[in-house]
Tab-separated table of C-alpha atoms in Angstrom:
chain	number	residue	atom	x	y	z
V	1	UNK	CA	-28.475	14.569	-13.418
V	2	UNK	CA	-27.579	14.335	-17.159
V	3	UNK	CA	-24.247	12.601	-18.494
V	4	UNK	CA	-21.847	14.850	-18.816
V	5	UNK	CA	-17.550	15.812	-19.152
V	6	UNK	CA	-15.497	17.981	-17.570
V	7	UNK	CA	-12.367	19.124	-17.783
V	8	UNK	CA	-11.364	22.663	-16.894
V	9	UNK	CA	-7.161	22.860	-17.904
V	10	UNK	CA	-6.959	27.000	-17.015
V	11	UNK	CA	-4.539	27.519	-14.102
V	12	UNK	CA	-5.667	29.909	-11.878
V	13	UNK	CA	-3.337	32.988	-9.983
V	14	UNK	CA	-5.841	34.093	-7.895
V	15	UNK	CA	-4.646	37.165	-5.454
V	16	UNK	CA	-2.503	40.298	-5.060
V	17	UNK	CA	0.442	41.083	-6.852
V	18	UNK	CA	0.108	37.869	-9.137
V	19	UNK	CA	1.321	39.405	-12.304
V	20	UNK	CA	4.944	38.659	-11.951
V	21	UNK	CA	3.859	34.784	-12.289
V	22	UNK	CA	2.968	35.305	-15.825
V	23	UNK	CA	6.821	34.916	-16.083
V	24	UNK	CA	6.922	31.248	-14.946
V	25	UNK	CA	3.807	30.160	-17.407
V	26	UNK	CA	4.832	31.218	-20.509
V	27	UNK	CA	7.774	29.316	-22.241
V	28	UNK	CA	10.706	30.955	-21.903
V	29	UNK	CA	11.441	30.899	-25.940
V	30	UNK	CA	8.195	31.978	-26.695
V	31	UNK	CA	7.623	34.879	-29.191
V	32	UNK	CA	4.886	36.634	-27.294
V	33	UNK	CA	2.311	39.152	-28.580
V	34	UNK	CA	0.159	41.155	-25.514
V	35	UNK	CA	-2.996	41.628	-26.631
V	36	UNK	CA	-5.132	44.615	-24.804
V	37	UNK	CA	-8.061	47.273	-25.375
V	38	UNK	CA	-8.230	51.255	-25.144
V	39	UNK	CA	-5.192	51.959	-23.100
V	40	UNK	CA	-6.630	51.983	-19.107
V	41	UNK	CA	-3.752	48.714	-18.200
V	42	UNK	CA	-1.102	52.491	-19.130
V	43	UNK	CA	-2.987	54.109	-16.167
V	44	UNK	CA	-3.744	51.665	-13.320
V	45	UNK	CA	-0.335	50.090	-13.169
V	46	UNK	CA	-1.322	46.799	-15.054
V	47	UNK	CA	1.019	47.451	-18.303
V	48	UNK	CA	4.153	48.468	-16.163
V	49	UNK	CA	3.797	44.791	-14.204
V	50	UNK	CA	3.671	43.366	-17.747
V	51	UNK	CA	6.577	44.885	-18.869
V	52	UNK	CA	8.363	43.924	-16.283
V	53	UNK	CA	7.081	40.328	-15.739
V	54	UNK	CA	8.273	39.732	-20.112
V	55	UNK	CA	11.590	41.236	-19.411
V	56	UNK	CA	12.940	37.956	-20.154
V	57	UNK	CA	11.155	37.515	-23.248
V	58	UNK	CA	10.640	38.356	-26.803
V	59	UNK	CA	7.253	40.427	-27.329
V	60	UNK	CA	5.181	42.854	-29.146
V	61	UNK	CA	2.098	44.281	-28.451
V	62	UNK	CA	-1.336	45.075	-30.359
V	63	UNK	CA	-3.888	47.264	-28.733
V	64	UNK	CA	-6.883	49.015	-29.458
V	65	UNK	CA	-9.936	45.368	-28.403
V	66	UNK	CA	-13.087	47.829	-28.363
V	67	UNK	CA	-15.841	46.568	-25.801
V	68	UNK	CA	-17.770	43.490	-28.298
V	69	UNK	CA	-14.556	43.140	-30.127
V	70	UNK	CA	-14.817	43.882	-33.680
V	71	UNK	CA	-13.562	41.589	-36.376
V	72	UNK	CA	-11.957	44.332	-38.475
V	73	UNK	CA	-10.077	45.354	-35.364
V	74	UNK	CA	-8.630	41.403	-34.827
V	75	UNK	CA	-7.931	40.417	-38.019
V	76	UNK	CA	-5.420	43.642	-37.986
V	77	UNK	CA	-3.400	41.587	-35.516
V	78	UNK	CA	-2.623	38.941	-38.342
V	79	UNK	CA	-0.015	40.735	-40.240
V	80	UNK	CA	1.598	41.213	-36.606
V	81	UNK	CA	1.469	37.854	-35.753
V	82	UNK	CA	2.686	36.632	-39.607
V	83	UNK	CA	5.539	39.294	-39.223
V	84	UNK	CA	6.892	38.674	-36.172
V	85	UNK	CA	6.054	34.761	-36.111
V	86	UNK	CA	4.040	35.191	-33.227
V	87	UNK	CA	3.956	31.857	-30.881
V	88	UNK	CA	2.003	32.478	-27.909
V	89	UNK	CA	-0.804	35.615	-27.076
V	90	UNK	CA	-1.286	36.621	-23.580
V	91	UNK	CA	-4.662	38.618	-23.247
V	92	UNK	CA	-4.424	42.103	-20.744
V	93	UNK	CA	-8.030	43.106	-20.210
V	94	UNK	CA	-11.297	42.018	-19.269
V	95	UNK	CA	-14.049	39.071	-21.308
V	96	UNK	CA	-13.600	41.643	-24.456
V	97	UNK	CA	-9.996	41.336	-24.985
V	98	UNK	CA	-9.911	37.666	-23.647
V	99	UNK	CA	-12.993	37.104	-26.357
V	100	UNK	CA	-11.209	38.719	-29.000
V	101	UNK	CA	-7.651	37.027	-28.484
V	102	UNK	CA	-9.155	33.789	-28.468
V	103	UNK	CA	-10.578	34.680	-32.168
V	104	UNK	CA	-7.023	35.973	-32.578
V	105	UNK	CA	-5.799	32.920	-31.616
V	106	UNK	CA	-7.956	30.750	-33.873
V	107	UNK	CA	-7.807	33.029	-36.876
V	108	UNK	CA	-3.561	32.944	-36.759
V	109	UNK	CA	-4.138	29.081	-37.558
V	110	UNK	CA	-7.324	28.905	-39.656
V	111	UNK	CA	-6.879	27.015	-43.110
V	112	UNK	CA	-10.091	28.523	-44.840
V	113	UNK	CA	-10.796	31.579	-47.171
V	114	UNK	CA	-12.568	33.521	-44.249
V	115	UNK	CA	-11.848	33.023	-40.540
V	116	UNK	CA	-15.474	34.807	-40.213
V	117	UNK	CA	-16.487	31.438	-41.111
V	118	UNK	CA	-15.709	30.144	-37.660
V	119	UNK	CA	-18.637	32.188	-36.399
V	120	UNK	CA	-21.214	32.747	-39.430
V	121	UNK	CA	-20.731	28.998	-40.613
V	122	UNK	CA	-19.185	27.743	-36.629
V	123	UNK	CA	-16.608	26.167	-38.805
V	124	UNK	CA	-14.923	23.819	-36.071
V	125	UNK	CA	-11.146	25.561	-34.848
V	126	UNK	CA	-8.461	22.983	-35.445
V	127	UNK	CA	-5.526	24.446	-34.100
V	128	UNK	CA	-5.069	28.335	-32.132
V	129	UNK	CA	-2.028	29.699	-30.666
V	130	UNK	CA	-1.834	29.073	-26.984
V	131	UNK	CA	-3.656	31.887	-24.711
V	132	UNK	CA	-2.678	33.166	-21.461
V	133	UNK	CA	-5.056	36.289	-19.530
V	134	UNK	CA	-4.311	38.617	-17.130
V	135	UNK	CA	-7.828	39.623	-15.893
V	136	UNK	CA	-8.816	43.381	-15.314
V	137	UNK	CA	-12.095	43.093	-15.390
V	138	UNK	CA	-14.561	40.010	-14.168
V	139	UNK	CA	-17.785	39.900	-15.870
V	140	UNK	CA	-17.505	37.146	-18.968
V	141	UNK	CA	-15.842	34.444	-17.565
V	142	UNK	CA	-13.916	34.411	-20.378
V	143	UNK	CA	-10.562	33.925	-18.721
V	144	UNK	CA	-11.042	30.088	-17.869
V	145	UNK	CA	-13.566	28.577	-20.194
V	146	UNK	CA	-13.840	28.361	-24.749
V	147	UNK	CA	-15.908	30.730	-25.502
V	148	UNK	CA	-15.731	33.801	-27.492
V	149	UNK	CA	-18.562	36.432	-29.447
V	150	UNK	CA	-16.843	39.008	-31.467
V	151	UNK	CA	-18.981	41.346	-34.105
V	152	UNK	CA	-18.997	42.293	-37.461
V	153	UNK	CA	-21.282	45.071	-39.094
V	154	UNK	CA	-24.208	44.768	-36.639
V	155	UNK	CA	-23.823	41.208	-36.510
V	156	UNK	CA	-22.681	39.518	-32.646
V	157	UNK	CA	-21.845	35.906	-32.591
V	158	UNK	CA	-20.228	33.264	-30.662
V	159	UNK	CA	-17.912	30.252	-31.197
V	160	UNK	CA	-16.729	28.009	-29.003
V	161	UNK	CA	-13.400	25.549	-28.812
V	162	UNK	CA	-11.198	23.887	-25.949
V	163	UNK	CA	-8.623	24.890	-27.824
V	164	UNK	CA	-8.833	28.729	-27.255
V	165	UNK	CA	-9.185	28.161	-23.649
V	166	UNK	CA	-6.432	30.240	-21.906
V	167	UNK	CA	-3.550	28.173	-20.227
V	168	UNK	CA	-3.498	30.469	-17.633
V	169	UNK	CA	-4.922	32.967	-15.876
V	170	UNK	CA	-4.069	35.740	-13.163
V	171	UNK	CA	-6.579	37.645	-11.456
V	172	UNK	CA	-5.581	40.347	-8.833
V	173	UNK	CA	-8.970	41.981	-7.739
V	174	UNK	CA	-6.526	44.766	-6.447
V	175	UNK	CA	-6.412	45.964	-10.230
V	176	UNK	CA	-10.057	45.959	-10.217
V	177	UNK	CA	-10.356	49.145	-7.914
V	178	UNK	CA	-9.806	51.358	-11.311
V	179	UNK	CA	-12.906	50.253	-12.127
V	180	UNK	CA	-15.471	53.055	-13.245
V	181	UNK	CA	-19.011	52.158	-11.508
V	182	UNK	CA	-20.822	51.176	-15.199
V	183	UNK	CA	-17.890	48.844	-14.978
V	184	UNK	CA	-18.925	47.179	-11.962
V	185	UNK	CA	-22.355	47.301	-12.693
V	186	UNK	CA	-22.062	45.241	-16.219
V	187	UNK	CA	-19.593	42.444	-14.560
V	188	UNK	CA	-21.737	41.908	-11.665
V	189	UNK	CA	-25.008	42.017	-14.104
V	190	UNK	CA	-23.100	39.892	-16.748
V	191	UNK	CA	-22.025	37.014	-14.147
V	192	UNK	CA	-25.180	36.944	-12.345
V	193	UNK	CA	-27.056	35.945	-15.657
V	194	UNK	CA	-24.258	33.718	-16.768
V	195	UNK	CA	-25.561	31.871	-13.950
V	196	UNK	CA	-29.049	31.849	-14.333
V	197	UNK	CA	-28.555	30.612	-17.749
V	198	UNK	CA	-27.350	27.589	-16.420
V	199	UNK	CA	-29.721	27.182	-12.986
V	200	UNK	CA	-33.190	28.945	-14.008
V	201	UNK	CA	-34.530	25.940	-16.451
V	202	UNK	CA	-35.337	22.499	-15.082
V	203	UNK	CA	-35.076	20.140	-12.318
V	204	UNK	CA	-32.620	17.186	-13.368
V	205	UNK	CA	-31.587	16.745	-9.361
V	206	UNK	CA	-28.270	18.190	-9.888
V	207	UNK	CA	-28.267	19.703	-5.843
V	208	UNK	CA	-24.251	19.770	-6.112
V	209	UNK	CA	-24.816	21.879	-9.725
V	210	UNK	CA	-28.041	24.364	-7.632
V	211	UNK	CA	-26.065	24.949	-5.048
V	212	UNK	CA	-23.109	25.542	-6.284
V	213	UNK	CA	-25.137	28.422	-8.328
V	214	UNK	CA	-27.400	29.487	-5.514
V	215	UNK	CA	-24.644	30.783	-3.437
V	216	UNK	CA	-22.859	32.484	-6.105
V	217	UNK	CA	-26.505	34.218	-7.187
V	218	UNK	CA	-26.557	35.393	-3.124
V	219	UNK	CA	-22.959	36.089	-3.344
V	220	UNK	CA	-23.540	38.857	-6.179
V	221	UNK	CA	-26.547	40.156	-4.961
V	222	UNK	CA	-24.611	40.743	-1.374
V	223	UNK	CA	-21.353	42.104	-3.243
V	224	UNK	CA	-22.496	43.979	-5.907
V	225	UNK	CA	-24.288	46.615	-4.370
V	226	UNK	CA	-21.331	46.806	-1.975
V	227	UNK	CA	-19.187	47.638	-5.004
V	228	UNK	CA	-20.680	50.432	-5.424
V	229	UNK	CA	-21.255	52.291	-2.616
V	230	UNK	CA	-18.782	54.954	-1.466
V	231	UNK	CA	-18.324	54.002	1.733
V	232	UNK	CA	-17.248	49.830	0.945
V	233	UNK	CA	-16.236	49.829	-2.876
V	234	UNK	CA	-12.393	50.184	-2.198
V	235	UNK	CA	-12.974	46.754	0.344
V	236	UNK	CA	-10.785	44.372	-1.553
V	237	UNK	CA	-12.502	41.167	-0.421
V	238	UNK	CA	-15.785	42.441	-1.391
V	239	UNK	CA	-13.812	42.874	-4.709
V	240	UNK	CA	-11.785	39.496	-4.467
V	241	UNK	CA	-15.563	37.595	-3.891
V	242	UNK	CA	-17.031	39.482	-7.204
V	243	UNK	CA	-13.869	38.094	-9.245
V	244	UNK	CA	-14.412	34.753	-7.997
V	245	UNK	CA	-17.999	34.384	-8.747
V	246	UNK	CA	-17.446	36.134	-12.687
V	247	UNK	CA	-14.854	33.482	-12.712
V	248	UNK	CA	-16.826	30.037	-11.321
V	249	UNK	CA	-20.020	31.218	-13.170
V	250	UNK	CA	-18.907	30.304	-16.582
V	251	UNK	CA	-15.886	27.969	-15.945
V	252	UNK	CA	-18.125	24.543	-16.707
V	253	UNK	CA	-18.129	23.478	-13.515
V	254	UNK	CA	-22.243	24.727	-12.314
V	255	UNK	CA	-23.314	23.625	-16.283
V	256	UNK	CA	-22.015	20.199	-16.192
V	257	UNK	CA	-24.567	18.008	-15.601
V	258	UNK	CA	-27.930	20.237	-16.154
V	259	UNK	CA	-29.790	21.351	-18.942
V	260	UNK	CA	-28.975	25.388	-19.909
V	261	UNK	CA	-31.188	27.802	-21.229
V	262	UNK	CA	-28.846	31.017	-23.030
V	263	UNK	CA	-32.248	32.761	-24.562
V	264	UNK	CA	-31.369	35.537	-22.940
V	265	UNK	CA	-27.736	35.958	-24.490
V	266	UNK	CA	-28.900	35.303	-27.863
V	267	UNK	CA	-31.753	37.810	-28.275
V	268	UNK	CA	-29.170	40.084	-26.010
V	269	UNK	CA	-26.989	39.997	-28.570
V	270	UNK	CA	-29.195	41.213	-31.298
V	271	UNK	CA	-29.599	44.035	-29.373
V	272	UNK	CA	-26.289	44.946	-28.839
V	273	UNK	CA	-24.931	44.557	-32.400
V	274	UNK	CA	-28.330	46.631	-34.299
V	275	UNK	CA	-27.798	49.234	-30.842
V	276	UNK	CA	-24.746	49.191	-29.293
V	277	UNK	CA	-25.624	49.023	-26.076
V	278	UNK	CA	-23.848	47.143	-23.399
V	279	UNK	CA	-23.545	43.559	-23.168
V	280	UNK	CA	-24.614	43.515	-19.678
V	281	UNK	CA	-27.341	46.020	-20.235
V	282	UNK	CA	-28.960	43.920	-22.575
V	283	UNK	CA	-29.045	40.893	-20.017
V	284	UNK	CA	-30.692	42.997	-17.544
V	285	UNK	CA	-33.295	43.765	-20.171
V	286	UNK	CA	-34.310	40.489	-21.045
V	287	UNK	CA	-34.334	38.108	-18.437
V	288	UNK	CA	-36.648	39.317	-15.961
V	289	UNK	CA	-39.329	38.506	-19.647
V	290	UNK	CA	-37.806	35.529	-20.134
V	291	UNK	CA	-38.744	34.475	-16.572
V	292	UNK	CA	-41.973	35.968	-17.014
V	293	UNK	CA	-43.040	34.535	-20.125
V	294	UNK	CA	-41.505	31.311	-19.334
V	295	UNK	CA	-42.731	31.000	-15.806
V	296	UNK	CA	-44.533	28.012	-16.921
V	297	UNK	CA	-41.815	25.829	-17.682
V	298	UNK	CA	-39.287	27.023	-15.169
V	299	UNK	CA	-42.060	26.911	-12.775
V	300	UNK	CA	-40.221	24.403	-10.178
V	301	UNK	CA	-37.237	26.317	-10.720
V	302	UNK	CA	-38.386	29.229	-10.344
V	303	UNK	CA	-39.873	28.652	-6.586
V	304	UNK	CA	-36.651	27.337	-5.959
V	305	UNK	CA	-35.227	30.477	-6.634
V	306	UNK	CA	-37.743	32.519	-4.887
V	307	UNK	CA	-36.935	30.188	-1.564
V	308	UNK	CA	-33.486	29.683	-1.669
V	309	UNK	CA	-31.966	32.678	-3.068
V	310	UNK	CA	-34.372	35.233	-2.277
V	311	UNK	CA	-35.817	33.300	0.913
V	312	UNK	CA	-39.423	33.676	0.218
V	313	UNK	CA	-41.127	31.076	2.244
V	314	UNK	CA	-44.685	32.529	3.393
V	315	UNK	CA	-46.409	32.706	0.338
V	316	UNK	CA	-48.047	30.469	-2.666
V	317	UNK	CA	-46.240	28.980	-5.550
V	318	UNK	CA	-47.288	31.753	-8.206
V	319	UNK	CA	-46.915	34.835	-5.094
V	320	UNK	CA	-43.263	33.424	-4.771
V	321	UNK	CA	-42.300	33.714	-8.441
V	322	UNK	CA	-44.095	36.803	-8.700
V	323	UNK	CA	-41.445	37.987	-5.858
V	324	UNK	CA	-38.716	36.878	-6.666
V	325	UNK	CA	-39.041	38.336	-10.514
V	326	UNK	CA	-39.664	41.257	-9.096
V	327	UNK	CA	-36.556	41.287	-6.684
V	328	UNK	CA	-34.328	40.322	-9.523
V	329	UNK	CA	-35.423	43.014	-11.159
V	330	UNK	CA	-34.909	45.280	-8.178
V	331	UNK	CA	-31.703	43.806	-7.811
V	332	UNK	CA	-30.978	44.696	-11.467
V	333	UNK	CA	-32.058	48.666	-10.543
V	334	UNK	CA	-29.827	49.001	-7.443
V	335	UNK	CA	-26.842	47.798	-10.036
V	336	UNK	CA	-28.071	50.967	-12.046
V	337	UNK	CA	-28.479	48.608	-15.025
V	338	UNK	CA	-31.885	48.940	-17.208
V	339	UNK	CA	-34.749	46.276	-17.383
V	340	UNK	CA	-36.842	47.807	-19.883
V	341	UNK	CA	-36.151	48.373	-23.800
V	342	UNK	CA	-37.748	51.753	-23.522
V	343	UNK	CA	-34.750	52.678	-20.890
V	344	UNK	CA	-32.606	52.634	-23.561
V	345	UNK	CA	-34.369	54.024	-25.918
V	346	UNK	CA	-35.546	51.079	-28.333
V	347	UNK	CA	-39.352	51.133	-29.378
V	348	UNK	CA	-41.849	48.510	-30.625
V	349	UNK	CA	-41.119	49.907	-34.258
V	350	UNK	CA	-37.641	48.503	-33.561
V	351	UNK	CA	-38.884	44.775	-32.788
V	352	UNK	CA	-39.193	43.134	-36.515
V	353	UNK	CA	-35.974	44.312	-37.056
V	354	UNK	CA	-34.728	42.530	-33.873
V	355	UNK	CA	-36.554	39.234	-35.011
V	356	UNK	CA	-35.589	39.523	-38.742
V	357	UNK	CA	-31.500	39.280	-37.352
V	358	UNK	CA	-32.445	36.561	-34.530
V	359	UNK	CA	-33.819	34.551	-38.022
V	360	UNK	CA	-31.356	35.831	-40.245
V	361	UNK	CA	-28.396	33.850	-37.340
V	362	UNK	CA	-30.521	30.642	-36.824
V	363	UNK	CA	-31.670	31.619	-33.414
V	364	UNK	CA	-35.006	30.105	-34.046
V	365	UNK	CA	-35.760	27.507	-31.332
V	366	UNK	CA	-33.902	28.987	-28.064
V	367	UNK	CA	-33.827	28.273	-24.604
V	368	UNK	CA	-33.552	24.663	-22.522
V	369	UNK	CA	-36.302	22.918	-24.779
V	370	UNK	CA	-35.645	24.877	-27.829
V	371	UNK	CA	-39.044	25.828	-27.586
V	372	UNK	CA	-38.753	29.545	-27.930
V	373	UNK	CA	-39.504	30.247	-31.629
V	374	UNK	CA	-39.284	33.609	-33.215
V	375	UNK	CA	-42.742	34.414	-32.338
V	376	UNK	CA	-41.859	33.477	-28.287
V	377	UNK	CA	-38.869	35.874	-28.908
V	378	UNK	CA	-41.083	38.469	-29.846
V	379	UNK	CA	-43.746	38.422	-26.913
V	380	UNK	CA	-40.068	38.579	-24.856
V	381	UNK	CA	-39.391	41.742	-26.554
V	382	UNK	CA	-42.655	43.028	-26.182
V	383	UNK	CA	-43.165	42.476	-23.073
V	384	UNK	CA	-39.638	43.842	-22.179
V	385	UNK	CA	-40.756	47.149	-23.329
């Protein structure tokens, strides 16, 4: 197991009716702006609990967080936050709006000409406004852990800092029901990945780290289907044990201690800021190539997966990975997700392109041995198509 530090400070709500606690976490004197995306917290109850839970307190509000928050759109919240001398952000939404309040956050505080720089230059954040979320929809993580991607003109990238971690966070998987089923579908999609990022490179003997991940791999491939089918998706435990996993995927706690891969995200992204399509979607895409053209150095990783999450235990080595690609994949189809590029539309013609931004944002030597060059990244893509 490799060295390693962690320290999660979020405090969890986790359960029904937890809203009204938002009351008791954020200080009393506290000028408060709510930060939240198109308007669906008006319609499922969520922005009437908020209301009510702040009637004690000073705050504004700032809406409009579009899925892969937009920089234009968050830097409109500064003038807000100058004019009303802002304090203390809580985030109403799902990894979007918790991604782009944590730029929000940083931004409000930044000393530089360009608060862009934190993510074209990842200038370090030295200060941010405190964050607290109110989770509507799991997928990112986003709610307990540092890390934030937010996009401007084509161009999707991340930054990372303790100090935009969110003080708090509540997460009712009752408010989760309004979900529409591409909803479900990308948070279950995003959070399984998330994991795999961190468990599908190399053996370092971290068995607390695999099996922590293991069972939260099984636990999404049990749920999510369930999720969507008619006949179990209003089941609020099958809900409660989806919003749980989102959460503990990306929290630190399975990373800490074993190497992590994150090729997938960062080709992902590329295709998501030249295409626009989902987040999730992209994941879904990539992966299953990533394990296939990488099935040589994830090999002992990769039978571990085949017997332990899939439970394929009759056949050889290379007949179990074969498998258990394919039932991810599977998997990935019964989510209604895509896992080709030509499902969504995006031909070979489009591949230089795709490389010429993954070399244009340094993402030159991915994966757990930064071993996957531009030229790796582009027998991914092809072979994703």
């Amino acid at each position: 197991m490799l060295n390693f530090s962690f320290h999660n400070p979020t405090k969890i709500h986790f359960g029904e009716d937890q809203i009204h606690l938002v009351a008791n976490e954020i200080p009393a004197d506290a000028k408060v702006l709510v930060v939240y995306g198109g308007g669906s917290i008006k319609s499922n109850g969520v922005y009437e609990q908020v209301v009510n839970t702040l009637t004690d307190h000073t705050w504004f509000e700032f809406s409009g967080i579009e899925p892969n928050p937009s920089y234009q759109t968050l830097m409109k919240a500064q003038e807000l936050i100058q004019k009303n001398d802002i304090d203390y952000l809580l985030a109403v939404g799902g990894g979007s709006v918790v991604d782009g309040t944590k730029f929000i956050a940083a931004a409000a505080l930044y000393e530089g000409d360009d608060p862009w720089d934190i993510l074209a230059k990842q200038i370090p954040v030295k200060s941010a406004l405190p964050i607290g979320a109110i989770l509507t929809l799991p997928a990112t993580g986003s709610e307990s852990n540092g890390n934030s991607v937010v996009t401007r003109d084509g161009n999707k990238l991340p930054f990372s800092s303790s100090l935009v971690k969110p003080q708090f966070a509540i997460l009712d998987p009752k408010v989760t029901l309004s979900l529409s089923d591409r909803q479900i579908s990308n948070g279950v999609v995003d959070a399984f990945v998330h994991v795999m990022e961190q468990y599908l490179t190399y053996n370092v003997n971290g068995k607390v780290q695999d099996r922590f991940a293991e069972g939260l791999l099984q636990t999404l491939i049990e749920e999510g289907p369930k999720a969507l089918n008619p006949d179990t998706k209003e089941h609020l435990d099958i809900r409660a044990n989806i919003m749980w996993s989102a959460t503990m995927a990306l929290n630190g706690l399975i990373g800490a201690g074993v190497p992590q891969d994150w090729s997938t995200h960062m080709i992902g992204h590329e295709l998501t800021g030249g295409f626009g399509i989902d987040h999730a979607r992209t994941l879904s895409i990539i992966l299953p190539a990533v394990m296939k053209v990488k099935r040589h150095e994830k090999h002992e990783k990769l039978v571990q997966f085949a017997e332990r999450v899939w439970h394929l235990i009759d056949d050889n080595d290379e007949a179990k990975i074969d498998k258990a690609i394919a039932l991810t994949e599977d998997f990935f189809t019964r989510m209604n997700v895509p896992t080709r590029l030509s499902d969504v539309d995006i031909t070979e013609e489009k591949i230089d392109g795709i490389i010429e931004k993954l070399a244009q944002h340094g993402m030159v030597e991915l994966g757990e041995h930064q071993d996957i060059t531009l030229e790796v990244s582009r027998e991914i893509l092809t072979l994703a198509l």
